[in-house]
Structures are given as C-alpha cells and as structure tokens.
Amino acid sequence: MKKRLTVLCAALALALAACGGTAGESAPPAASATPSPAVLPVTVKYGISNSWDALMPYNSVSGSNYARMVYDKIYDRLVYVHADGTLSPRAAKSWESADGGYAIVFHLDERSAFHDGTPVTAEHWARTFFLMTDPACPTLGRGNFAGLVGTDEDGCRLEGEPFGAEAADPYTFKLTFQDPVVPEDFLLEKNREFYVLPTHRLEGVDPAEIMEQALWLDPIGSGPCKFVSELPGSQIQLAANPKYPLGAPGFDYLVITVMDKANLLTALISGDLDYYAIGGSVSAEDADVARSHGLEVLSGTVPNTFYELMLNNKTLPDAQLRRAVELALDKELLCLQSSQGLGQVTGSYVVPTSVYAPQEKTAAIRDTEEAEALLAKAGYDGRTFTLACTSSRAGLAALMQQNLAEAGIRVEIETVDSATLFAGMSDGIYDMAIASHTPNALPLWFVESRFTEGNNLFHVADLSPYQALISAVRTERDQPARQALVEELDNLLAQERPFIPLWFSTALHVQSPTVTGIDYPSASFSNENVWDWVKR
C-alpha cells in the first residue's frame, strides 16, 4: 500500500504542476527542477479456479460465474446487484414498474458508450434482445428471455407477434412480460444474464451466424474494462475504461488468471495474485499465516453459504418425525465445526440479511427429550435411515449421526460424490443428505424450484399449499403484503419441516494490500463492484 500511495502522490504532484500555467501557455521550467518519478501503471492480478468458456456473453456453454466475471467487466448490465441484494444504477440510472406490473421501464445513462466511442442507446438494448431471441440465432442462454411478451417457453421470439423489448425513446428501454413482475425480483434473478451488445457492428449479419463473428475474438463492450488480450482457458488481460460513467476503475490493468485455489495463499504471499475470486477463502490457521506476511484477512459480512439437511418426505412421512430429527441436532456445535465460528444457525431458508428475514423467529434449540416424545407420537419403529454426504462432510455427518443416536434415531452414513447425492435424493434412494447452497436475497431463492412437480426433491406428497403461497409471493408487488406472505410460507415450512435449515455462514478472504474496498458477496453476484478497487 505504501508503494501505491507513493505512486498516487507522484501523480497528484504532476497534476498540480500542470495547472500552474495560463491557458494556451506552458509553465516555464524551474531552474533547479528535480525530475519527477514516472507514474507506474497499476495492475490488479485476479485469480479464478475455472476458465470462462467464451467471450460472447450469450454463448457460454457452462453459464458459469467464472464466465460472468469476465463478461461483467467488458460488457455492461442494467443495474448493480450488491451483496445484500440491494440495487443501484449501472447502465440504467433508474427504473420503475409500468402497465399495472406487466412492464419495467429503464431510464438509461446517457453517458454510456461502447469502447469504440459509439453511444449506447435503448435501441442497442432492444436490438440485443431482438437478436438473441431470434429462433435462428444459436443462443445458449435463450431460456432467460422466456416470459417476455412475444416469446415461447424456450425464449424464442414468435414471428408476427409484438415483442416485449422496445426502445420507447433513445434512452428509455421497456420490457413487457406475459405475467406481472416485481422489478427488483426480476433484476435480482436475471440481471446477471443480460448484457448490451454493440449491435451497430452486427448490422446485416445473419442471426444464424452471429456467434461466429470475429467480433467475439476482440470484443467491444461498454463496461468498466476494455479487452486487451487472451490466452484461451488460461489468462485474460483487460484495461481500465477511463470513460466509464460510474467512474474509472482504480487500476490500469486487470489480469485474470486461472489458478488452482490450492495455490491461493502461496500465490498471494509471492505477489503472483492480489485477490482470488469464488472459493478464495482460507482457514483460521491459514489466516494467521497470511497476516504474518502482511496480507489483509477480511470476514464476509453477507452469508455466502446456506446449509440444509435434505429430507425424503416419503420415507419420513410424519411431520413430527421430521421435527424430531431437527430437535435432535445440536446446530450450534455442527455450525461451529463446519464454519469455524463464521456461521449463524437458522430455522429459516431466508437469508438473515434480507428484508424478508423473519424478525422474531429463532433457530430450534436442541431438545432430545422433546425429540423422543415426538418420535413416540410418530410411531418411529427404530428403523435405520440413510444419511448421504460428500467426503468433505464426513466429519459433519458423523457428528449428526451421534446427535441423532442420542435421541434414539438410528442413521447409517453413505459417502458419495455430489452428483450421486442429489441424484439419489431425487430418485428417493436416501432418507437424508447434507447439502449446501449459495443463497441470495430473493424471497423465493431456495423454495421456488424445489416444490414443483418436475423437481419435487423432498418427495412432498401434497405440493399445493406450498405452490399457492409461492405463487402469491411471486405476484404480490406491495412490500408489506409480500413480507407477510413470505412469513406465512416460512411458518408453513417450520410446521411441516420438509427440509431442515441448519445455518448460514460467511468466510475469511485474503487479499494483497494493493486491493481495497472489495465486497464479498455470494458467488451469484461476485465482484460486480470491480471498479471500487483502489478507486481513483
């Protein structure tokens, strides 16, 4: 950091010296002037464990966050999604609901421009959506456009029908939907999927050939960074966009390198990296090593992991039996063992930092006597349940097995890989399984996809009560009424316990002192604030 401050002070000195003359004249040199040190470019070295798979943002095979972290720098999105789920302007300086909730109007920042100098207009946004929904265009992420007026269930634009993406005027972009939407929910869920393309460079191109254009080898966007060079699958170099409307990034170059996270701490200590994205957390022991080498160790303020015990409601059919399982678990001990003191036990899937978090609900306290009483009421016959886990959670599973045994519940552990675990739960092979997820602030982030006929992962016999409340939450636009519905849904889940919420946790992150002001959000919104780093 001392070196960085020296560089900034030198830059300030040069700027002040340049202000000394009259307009149109140069200031005379001082008789005994000492040559000023050169201002060295600032390069931020950023590591990720997996590569992006394309530089065209609508052509990612994986659709992974690793690809999105690259797209997010080169291209622009409508808004800024912060770690706590709040929104702030990005390409759109404001937005509001319209047409009785069936549309969202975005007022674009008139200062936005592509890296070739062309102003970004609403027509660019509308044309991007128009091209990407063309049935002939091989868009891998087309499903994200489904729900717009004039699209089918696959996100293909329907010929001859009005299309729900239009330029209302040069800087007003309007999206119209088949069903009512809450703007904030739409943006939290879909913002990361949509980027404005330089469609002025695609005029006359056959939609079927859009993905094959040379433009994607040397891409032009309107984001905070400009493309410089790429070693496919290994490294990409970007330069700061000094004209970015939200302010120039606090660096000159950003170099993103694919590197095994096992080498994280060594790379940071040696200076090969300044920061490591997604999974760049360290243990408490490694944190002490990092500090001893002058590195910064920060704890996330927003939960980035949610742990649950998945339950097979077909083999554990009684809510009293499922509740007994929860009361038998020592969540505090399990959380401490798993998160090294960086966790918070919970009785809800709703992220505790969300505006929808239950205000007066606390996690269940272990009560083996009550658990035994509920087991008796449920007619538990002493059968042995299977508990599936991955090898990294074998210790956690062993503690759970011990907890449950103390309440009289017999469990046999099966250690499998993650894919087998989820497939086994889906097929009804396992009775229980330990799982973790990346949460976000959406009120339905966890439950919406798990209580459908096509993905009834918990094998709930009657989905209708859940589906009715989920639908009500999704369509309610009045905030207090919506919060009440979320609480009602949460209470139903607590009563029936189709799954057991365990805890939320954050992580310790290490970075070079060169990099400051980084927020640590969940992977879903990773590092959208890249230009906040050493902002100048």
Short mmCIF file of C-alpha atoms in Angstrom, two decimals, residues 8 47 59 95 103 113 150 191 199 211 241 248 253 295 302 305 313 332 384 435 478 512 533:
data_model
loop_
_atom_site.label_atom_id
_atom_site.label_comp_id
_atom_site.label_asym_id
_atom_site.label_seq_id
_atom_site.Cartn_x
_atom_site.Cartn_y
_atom_site.Cartn_z
CA LEU A 8 -0.68 8.43 -6.23
CA GLY A 47 -7.29 -15.43 -9.81
CA ASN A 59 -22.69 -18.11 -25.89
CA TRP A 95 -36.32 2.07 -13.31
CA ALA A 103 -43.73 -3.95 -17.65
CA ALA A 113 -20.62 4.49 -24.65
CA GLY A 150 -43.84 -12.43 -27.82
CA ASN A 191 -29.64 -9.02 -14.21
CA THR A 199 -25.40 -4.23 -32.36
CA MET A 211 -21.94 -16.35 -32.68
CA ASN A 241 -12.12 2.14 -19.26
CA ALA A 248 -12.79 4.80 -13.89
CA TYR A 253 -4.88 -3.22 -15.96
CA LEU A 295 -1.77 -9.72 3.80
CA VAL A 302 -23.10 -11.26 3.92
CA THR A 305 -23.34 -20.43 2.07
CA ASN A 313 -40.69 -36.93 3.00
CA GLU A 332 -24.64 -24.74 17.32
CA THR A 384 -32.18 -47.15 10.29
CA ALA A 435 -26.22 -30.10 1.20
CA ASP A 478 -46.94 -4.44 -2.24
CA SER A 512 -2.99 -8.12 -1.18
CA TRP A 533 -10.97 -1.37 -6.07
#
